[in-house]
Coordinates of C-alpha atoms and ligand atoms in Angstrom, one line a residue:
X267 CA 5.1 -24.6 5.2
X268 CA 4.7 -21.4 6.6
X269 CA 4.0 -19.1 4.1
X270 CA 0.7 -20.8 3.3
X271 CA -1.4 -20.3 6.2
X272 CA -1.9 -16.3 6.1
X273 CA -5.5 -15.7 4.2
X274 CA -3.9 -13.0 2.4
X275 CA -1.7 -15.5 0.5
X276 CA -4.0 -18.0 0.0
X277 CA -6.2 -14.8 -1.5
X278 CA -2.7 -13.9 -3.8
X279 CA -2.2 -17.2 -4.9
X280 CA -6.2 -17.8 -6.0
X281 CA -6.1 -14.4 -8.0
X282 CA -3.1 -15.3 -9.7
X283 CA -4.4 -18.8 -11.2
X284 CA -7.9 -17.3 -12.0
X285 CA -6.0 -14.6 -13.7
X286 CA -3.3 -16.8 -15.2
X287 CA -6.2 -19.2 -16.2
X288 CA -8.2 -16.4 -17.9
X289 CA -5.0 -14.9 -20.2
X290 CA -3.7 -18.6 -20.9
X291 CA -0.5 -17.6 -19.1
X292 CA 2.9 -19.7 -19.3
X293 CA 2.1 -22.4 -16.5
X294 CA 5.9 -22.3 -16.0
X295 CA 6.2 -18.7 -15.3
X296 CA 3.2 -19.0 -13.3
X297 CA 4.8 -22.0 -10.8
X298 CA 8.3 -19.3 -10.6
X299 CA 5.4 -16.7 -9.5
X300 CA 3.9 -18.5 -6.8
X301 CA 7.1 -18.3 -4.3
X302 CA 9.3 -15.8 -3.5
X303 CA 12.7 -15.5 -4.9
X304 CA 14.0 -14.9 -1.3
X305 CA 12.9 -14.4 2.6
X306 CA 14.9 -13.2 5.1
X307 CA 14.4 -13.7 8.8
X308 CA 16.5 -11.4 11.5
X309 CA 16.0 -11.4 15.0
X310 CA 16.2 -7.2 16.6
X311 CA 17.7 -7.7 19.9
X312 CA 17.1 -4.1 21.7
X313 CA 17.6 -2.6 24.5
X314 CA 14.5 -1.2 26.3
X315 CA 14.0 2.2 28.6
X316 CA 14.2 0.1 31.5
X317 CA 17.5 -1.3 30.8
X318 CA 16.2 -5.4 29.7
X319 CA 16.8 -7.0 26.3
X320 CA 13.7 -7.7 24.1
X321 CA 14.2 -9.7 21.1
X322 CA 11.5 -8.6 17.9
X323 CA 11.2 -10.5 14.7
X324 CA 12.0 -9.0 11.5
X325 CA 11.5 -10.0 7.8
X326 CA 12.5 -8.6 4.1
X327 CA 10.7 -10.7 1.6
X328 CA 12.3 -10.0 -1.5
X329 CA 9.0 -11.8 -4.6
X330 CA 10.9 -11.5 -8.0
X331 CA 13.4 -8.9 -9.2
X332 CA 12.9 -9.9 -12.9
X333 CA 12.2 -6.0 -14.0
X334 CA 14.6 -4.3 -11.4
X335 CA 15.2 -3.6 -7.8
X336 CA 13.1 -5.2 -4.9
X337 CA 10.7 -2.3 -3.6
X338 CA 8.1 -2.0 -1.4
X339 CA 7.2 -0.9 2.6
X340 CA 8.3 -2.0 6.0
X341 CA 5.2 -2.5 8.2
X342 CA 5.6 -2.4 12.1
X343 CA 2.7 -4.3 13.2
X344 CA 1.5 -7.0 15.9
X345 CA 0.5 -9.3 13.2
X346 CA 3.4 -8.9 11.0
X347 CA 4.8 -12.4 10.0
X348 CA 6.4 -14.6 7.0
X349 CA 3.2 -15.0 5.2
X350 CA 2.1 -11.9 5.0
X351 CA 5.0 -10.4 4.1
X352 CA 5.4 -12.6 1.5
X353 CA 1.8 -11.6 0.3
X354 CA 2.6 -8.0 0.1
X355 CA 5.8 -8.4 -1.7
X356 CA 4.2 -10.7 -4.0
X357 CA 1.7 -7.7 -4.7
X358 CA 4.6 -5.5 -4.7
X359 CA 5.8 -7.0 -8.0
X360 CA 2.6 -6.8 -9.8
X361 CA 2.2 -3.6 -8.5
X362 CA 5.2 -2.8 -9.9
X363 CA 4.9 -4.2 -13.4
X364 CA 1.5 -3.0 -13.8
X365 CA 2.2 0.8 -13.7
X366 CA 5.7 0.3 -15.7
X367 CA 8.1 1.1 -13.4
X368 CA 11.8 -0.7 -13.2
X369 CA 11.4 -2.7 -9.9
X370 CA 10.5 -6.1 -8.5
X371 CA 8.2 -6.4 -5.7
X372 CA 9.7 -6.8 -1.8
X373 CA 8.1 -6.6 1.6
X374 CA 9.4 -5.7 5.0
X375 CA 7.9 -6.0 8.7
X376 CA 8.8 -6.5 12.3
X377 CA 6.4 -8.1 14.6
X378 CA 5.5 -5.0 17.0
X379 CA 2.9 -2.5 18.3
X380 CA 5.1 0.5 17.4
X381 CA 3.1 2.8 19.9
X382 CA 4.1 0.4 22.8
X383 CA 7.8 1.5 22.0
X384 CA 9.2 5.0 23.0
X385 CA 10.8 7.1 20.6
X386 CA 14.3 5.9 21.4
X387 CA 13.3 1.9 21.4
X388 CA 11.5 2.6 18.1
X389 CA 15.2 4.1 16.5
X390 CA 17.0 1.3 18.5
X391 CA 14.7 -1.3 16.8
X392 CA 14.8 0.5 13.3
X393 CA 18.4 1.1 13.1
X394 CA 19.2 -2.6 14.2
X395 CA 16.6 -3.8 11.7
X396 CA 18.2 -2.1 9.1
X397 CA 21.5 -3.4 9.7
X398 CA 20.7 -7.2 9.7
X399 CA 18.7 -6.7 6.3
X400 CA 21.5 -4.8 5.1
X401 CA 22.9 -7.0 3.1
X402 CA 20.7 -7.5 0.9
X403 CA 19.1 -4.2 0.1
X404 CA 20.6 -0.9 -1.3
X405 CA 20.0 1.2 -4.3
X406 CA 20.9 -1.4 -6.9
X407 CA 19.2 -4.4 -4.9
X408 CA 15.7 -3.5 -2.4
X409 CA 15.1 -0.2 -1.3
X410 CA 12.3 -0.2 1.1
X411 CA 9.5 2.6 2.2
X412 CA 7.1 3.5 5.0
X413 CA 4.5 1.4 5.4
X414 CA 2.0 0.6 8.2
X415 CA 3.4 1.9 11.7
X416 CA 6.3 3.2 10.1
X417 CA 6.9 7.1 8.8
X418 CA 9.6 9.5 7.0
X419 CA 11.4 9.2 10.3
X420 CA 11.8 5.3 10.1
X421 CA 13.2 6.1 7.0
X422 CA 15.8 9.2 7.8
X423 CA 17.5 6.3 10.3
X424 CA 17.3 3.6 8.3
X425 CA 18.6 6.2 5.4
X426 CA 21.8 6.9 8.1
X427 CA 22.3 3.3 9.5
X428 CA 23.0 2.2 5.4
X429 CA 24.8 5.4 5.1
X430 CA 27.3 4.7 8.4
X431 CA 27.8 1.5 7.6
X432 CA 29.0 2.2 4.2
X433 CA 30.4 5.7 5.0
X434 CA 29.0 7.7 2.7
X435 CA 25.2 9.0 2.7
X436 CA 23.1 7.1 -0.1
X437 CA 20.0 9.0 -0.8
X438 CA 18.9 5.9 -3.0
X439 CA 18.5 2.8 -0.5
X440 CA 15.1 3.6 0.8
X441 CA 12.0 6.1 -0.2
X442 CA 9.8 8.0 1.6
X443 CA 12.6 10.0 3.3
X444 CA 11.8 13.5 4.8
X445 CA 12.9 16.3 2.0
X446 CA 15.9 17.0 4.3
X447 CA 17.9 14.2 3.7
X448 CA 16.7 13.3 -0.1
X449 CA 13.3 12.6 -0.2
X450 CA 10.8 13.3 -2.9
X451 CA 8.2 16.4 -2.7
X452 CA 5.1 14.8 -3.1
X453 CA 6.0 11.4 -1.6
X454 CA 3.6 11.1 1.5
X455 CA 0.6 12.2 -0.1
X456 CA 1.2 10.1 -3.5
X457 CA -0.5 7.0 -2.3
X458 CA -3.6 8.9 -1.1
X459 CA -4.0 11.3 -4.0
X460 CA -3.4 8.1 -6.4
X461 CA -6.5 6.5 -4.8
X462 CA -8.3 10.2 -5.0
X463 CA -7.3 10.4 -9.2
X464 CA -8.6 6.9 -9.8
X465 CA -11.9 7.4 -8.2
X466 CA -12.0 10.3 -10.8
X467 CA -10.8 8.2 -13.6
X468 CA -14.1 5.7 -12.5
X469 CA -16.2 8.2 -12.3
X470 CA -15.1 9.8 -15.9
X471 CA -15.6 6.0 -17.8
X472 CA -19.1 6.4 -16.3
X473 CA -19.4 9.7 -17.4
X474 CA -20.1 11.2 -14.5
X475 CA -18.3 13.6 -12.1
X476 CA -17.4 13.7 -8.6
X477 CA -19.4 16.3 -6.7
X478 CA -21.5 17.5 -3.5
X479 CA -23.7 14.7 -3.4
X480 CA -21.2 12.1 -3.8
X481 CA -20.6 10.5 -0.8
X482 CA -17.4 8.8 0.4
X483 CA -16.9 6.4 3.4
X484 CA -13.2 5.8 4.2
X485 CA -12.0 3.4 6.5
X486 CA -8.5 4.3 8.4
X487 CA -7.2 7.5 8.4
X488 CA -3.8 7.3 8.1
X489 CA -0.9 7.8 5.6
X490 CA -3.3 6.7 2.6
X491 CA -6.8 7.7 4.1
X492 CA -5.7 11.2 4.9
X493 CA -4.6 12.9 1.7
X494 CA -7.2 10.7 -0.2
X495 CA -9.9 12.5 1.8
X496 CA -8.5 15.9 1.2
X497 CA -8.1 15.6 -2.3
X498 CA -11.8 13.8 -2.6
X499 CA -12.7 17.2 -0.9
X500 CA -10.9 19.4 -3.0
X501 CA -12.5 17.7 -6.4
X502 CA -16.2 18.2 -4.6
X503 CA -16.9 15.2 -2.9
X504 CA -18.7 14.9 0.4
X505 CA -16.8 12.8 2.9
X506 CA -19.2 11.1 5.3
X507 CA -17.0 8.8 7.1
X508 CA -13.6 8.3 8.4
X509 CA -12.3 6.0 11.1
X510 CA -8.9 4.8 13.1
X511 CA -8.5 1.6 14.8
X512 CA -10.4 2.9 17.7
X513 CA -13.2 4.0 15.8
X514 CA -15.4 5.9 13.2
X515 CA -17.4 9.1 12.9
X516 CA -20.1 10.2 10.9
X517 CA -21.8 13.1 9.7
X518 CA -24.7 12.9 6.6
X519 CA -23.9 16.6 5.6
X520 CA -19.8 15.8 5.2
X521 CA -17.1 15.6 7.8
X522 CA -14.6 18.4 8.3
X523 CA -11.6 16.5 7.2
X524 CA -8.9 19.5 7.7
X525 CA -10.2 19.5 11.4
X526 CA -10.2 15.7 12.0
X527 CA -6.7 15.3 9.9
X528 CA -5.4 18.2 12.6
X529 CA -6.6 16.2 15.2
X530 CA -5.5 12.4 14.4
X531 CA -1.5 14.3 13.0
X532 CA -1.6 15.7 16.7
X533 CA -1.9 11.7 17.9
X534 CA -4.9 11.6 18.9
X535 CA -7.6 8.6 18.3
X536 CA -10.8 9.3 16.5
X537 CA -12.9 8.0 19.3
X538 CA -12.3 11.2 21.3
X539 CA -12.8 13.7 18.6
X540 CA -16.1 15.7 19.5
X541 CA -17.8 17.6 17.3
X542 CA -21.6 18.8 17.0
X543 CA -23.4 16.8 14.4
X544 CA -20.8 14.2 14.6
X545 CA -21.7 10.8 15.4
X546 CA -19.8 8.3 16.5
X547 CA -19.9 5.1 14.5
X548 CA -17.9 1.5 14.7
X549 CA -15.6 0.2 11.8
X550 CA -17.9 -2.3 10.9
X551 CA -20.6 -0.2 10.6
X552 CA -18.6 2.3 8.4
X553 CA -17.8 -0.1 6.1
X554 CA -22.0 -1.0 5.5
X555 CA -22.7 2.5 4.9
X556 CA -24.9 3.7 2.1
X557 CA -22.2 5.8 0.3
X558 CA -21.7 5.9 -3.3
X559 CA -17.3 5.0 -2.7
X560 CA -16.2 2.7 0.1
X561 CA -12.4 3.4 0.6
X562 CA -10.6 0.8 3.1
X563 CA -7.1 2.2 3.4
X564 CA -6.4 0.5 6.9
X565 CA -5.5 -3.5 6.8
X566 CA -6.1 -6.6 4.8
X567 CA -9.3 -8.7 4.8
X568 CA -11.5 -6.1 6.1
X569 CA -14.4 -6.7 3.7
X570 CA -15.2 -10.6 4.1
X571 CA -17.7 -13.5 3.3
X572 CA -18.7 -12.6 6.5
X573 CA -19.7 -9.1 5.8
X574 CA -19.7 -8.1 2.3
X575 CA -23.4 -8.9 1.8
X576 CA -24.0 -5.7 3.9
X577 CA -21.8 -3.7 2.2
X578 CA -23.4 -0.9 0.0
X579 CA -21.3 1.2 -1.3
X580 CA -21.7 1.5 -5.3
X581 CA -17.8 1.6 -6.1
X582 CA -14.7 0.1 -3.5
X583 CA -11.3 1.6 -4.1
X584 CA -9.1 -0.4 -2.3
X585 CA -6.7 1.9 -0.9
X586 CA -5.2 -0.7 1.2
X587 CA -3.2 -3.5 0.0
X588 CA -6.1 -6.9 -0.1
X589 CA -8.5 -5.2 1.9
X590 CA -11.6 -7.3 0.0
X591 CA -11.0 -11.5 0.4
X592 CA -11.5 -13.3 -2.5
X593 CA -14.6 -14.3 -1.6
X594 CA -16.0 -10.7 -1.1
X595 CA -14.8 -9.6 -4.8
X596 CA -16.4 -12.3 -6.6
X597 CA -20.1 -11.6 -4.1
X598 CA -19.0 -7.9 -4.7
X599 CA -18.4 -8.2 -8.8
X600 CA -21.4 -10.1 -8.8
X601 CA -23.2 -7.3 -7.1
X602 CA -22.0 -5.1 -10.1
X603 CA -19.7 -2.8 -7.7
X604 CA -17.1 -1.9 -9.4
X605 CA -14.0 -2.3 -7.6
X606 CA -10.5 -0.5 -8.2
X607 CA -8.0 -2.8 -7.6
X608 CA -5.2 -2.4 -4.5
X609 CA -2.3 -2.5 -7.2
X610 CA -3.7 0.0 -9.5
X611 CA -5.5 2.2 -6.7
X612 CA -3.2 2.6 -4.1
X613 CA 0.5 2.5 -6.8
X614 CA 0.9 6.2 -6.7
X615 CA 2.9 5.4 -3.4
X616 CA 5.4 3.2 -5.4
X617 CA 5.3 5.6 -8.5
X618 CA 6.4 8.7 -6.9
X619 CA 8.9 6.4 -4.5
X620 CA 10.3 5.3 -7.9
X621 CA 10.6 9.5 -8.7
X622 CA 12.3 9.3 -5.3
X623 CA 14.9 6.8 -6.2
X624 CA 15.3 8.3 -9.6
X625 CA 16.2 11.5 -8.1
X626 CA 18.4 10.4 -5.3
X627 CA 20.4 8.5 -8.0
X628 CA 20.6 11.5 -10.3
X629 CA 20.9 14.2 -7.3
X630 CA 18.6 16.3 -9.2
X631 CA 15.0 17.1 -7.7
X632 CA 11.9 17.7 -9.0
X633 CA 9.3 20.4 -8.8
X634 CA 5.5 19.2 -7.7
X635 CA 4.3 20.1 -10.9
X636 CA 6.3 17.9 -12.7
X637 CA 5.7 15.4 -9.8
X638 CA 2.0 15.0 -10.1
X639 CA 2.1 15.3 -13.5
X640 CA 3.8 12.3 -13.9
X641 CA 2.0 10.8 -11.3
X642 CA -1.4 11.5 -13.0
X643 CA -0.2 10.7 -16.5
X644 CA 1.5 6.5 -15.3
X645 CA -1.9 6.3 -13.3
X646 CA -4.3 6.9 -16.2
X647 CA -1.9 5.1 -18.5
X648 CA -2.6 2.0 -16.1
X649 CA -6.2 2.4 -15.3
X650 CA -7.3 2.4 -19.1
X651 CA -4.9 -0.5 -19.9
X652 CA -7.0 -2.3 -16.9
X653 CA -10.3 -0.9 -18.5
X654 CA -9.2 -2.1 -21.5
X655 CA -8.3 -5.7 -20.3
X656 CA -11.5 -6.4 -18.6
X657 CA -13.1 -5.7 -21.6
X658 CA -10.5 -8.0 -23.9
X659 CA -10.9 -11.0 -21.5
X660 CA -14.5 -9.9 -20.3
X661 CA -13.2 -10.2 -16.8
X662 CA -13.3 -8.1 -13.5
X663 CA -10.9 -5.2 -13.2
X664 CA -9.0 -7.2 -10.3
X665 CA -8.6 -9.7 -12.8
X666 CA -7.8 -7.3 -15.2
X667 CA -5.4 -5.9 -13.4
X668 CA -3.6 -9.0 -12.8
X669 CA -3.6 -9.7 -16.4
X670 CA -2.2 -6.4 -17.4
X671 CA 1.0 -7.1 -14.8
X672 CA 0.9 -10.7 -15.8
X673 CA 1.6 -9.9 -19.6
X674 CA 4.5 -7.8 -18.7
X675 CA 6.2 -10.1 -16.4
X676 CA 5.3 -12.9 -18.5
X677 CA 7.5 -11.1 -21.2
X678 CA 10.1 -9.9 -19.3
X679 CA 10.9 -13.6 -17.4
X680 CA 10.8 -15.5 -21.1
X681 CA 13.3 -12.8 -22.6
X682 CA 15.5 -13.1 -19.2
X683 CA 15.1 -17.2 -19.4
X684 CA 15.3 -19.7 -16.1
X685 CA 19.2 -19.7 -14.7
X686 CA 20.8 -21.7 -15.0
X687 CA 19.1 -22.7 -18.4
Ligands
NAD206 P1 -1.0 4.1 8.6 O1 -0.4 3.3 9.7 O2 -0.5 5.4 8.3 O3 -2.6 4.2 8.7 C1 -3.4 3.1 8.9 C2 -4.8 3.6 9.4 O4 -5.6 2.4 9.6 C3 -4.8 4.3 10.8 O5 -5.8 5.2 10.8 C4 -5.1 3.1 11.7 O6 -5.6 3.6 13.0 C5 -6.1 2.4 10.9 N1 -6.2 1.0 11.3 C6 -5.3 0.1 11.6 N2 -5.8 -1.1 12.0 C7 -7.2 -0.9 11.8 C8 -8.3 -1.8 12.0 N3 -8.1 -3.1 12.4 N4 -9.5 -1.3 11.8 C9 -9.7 0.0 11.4 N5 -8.7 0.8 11.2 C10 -7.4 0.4 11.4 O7 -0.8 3.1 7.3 P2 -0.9 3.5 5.8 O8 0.5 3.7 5.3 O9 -1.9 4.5 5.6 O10 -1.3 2.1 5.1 C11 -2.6 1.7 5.0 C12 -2.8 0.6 4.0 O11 -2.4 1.1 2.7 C13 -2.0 -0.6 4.2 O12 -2.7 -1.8 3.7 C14 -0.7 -0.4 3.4 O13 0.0 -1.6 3.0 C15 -1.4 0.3 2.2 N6 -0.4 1.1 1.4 C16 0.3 2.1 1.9 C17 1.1 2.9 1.1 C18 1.9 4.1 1.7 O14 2.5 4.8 0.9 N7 1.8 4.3 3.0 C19 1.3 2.6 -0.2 C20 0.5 1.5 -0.8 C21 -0.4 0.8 0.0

């Protein structure tokens, strides 16, 4: 069957019977969790600058709406495809019920190098995206995000092309909008600064604090990598790596991460950024630095059996969504690294995207105050109910984390029962 054969999956699948196995979960809610409650497969016929047809390949992956709405990203990647998608969406939903919030776990992608496409091919391919998925998500059913290749932009025409089609302009069918047209202050640097606040919250249960001398490594600079640097700089840290696909640089006595952030927002890859004192240094080699906290905030399955004995990094936040195979976290875990799991570390995207949806429901917006906040107040709420499961089951935190979502959905899907009875 094809959702089986993406290592992601497999990855999913494994965590949720060690974690099931551990808590004594419901077996029966358990076999429910294993498949998605729906998958959708479009084909995106556009029309290219040079006047031919290309067909893409789209997908909306909708995991289990048991505690609301579908949500989570679209991704516009090469390697987009069923699995996958059905990986992320199943992390959506634990995501989801981990943190608290009203909404079931979905997953979107299309099967394209984005920067291959020019601006107007990109909205061509969005727009006709978002209309073959359309029935199936809005405010009350899936409402999508920015994900991997895919930006506030993708979002302000996807935002329109719901709206046109049901002539009026619903601010509540996807997050991660530009402020203009309903989105959420806050929004784009939630899943970044999320990642920065539970490095702090680590740090804290260790009592220790985050300052000059400790050094971060974090691999891709993008949507989640960016603000999760600055705000590692702002509470004291020393940033010693960053990297894009084409490349990483280096620099023992910390990286100027306002100059390189200029740089990469202006389009431009790492691997021509020149600065004195800065080396340049490959992905691999950026994940095997000697830092006290490895970030990988790029793809999944970056940190392998292959590689993770070299890793060194005291403390992983995975800023990314499975960027450590299961084989990694248990030689990792082993290793005493302690490791903050993808759907505690990187949920402050999906907790200010719920804020998002809130307000576009309500047309009422919030200030950033109250914004992060909020933000800060669901994420230590969740990282000391994970603390506090690891410690109840005498498990991992990825376990823990698992558990913690697990007990909520295993609730929630007993009170709602199995339809038809
Ligand atoms: P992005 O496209 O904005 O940035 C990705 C970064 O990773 C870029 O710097 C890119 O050059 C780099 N990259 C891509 N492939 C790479 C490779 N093979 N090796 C090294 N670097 C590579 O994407 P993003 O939104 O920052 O998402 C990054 C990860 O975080 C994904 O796993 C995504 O699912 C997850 N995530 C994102 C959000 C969000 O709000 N954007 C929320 C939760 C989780």
């Amino acid at each position: 069957m094809a959702l089986y054969h993406s290592p992601l999956y497999n990855d999913a699948l494994a965590q949720l019977e060690m974690a099931s196995t551990t808590m004594k979960a419901d077996p029966n809610i358990i076999e429910r969790l294993k498949y998605p409650k729906r998958a959708i497969q479009v084909s995106i016929p556009v029309r290219l600058d040079d006047g031919t047809v290309k067909t893409f390949e789209g997908y909306r992956v909708q995991h289990n709406m048991t505690l609301g709405p579908g949500k989570g990203g679209i991704r516009f990647h090469p390697h987009v495809d069923l699995s996958e998608t059905t990986a992320l969406a199943m992390l959506m939903t634990f995501k989801c019920a981990l943190v608290g919030l009203p909404l079931g776990g979905a997953k979107g992608g299309v099967k394209v190098d984005p920067n291959e496409l020019s601006r107007q091919e990109l909205q061509a391919l969005t727009r006709r995206y978002a209309m073959e998925i359309g029935p199936f998500v809005g405010p009350d059913k899936d409402i999508p995000a920015p994900d991997i290749g895919t930006d506030r932009q993708t979002m302000a025409w996807f935002m329109d092309t719901y709206s046109q089609i049901h002539g009026y302009a619903s601010h509540g069918v996807v997050t991660g909008k530009p402020i203009s047209v309903g989105g959420s202050l806050g929004r784009e640097e939630a899943t970044g600064r999320g990642v920065a606040y539970c490095i702090q919250f680590a740090y804290e249960k260790m009592n220790k604090r985050l300052d000059k001398s400790t050094t971060v490594a974090i691999h891709g600079f993008g949507k989640v990598g960016i603000p999760a640097a600055e705000d590692l700089v702002a509470q004291g840290a020393t940033i010693v790596a960053v990297s894009d696909y084409s490349g990483g640089l280096y620099c023992e006595a910390g990286l100027d991460i306002k100059k390189i952030a200029t740089f990469v927002r202006e389009r431009h890859l790492m691997k021509d950024y020149q600065q004195e004192g800065v080396e340049h240094i490959s992905n691999e080699e950026l994940l095997e630095l000697d830092v006290d906290v490895l970030v990988p905030a790029a793809i999944d399955s970056v940190v392998t059996k292959e590689n993770c004995e070299k890793v060194r990094a005291k403390m992983i936040a995975e800023g990314a969504n499975g960027p450590l195979t299961k084989e990694a976290v248990a030689y990792l875990t082993d290793k005493n690294v302690f490791i903050i799991p993808d759907i505690l570390c990187n949920a402050g995207g999906v907790v200010v995207s719920y804020f998002e949806w809130v307000q576009g429901l309500a047309h009422f917006f919030w200030d950033h105050d109250q914004i992060n906040k909020t933000l800060h107040s669901i994420l230590k709420k969740s990282f000391d109910e994970v603390v506090y499961k690891a410690d109840a089951f005498k498990t991992d935190m990825k376990s823990a984390a698992l558990i913690a979502a697990l007990s909520k959905l295993e609730a929630a899907m007993k009170l709602r029962g199995l339809f038809p009875g």
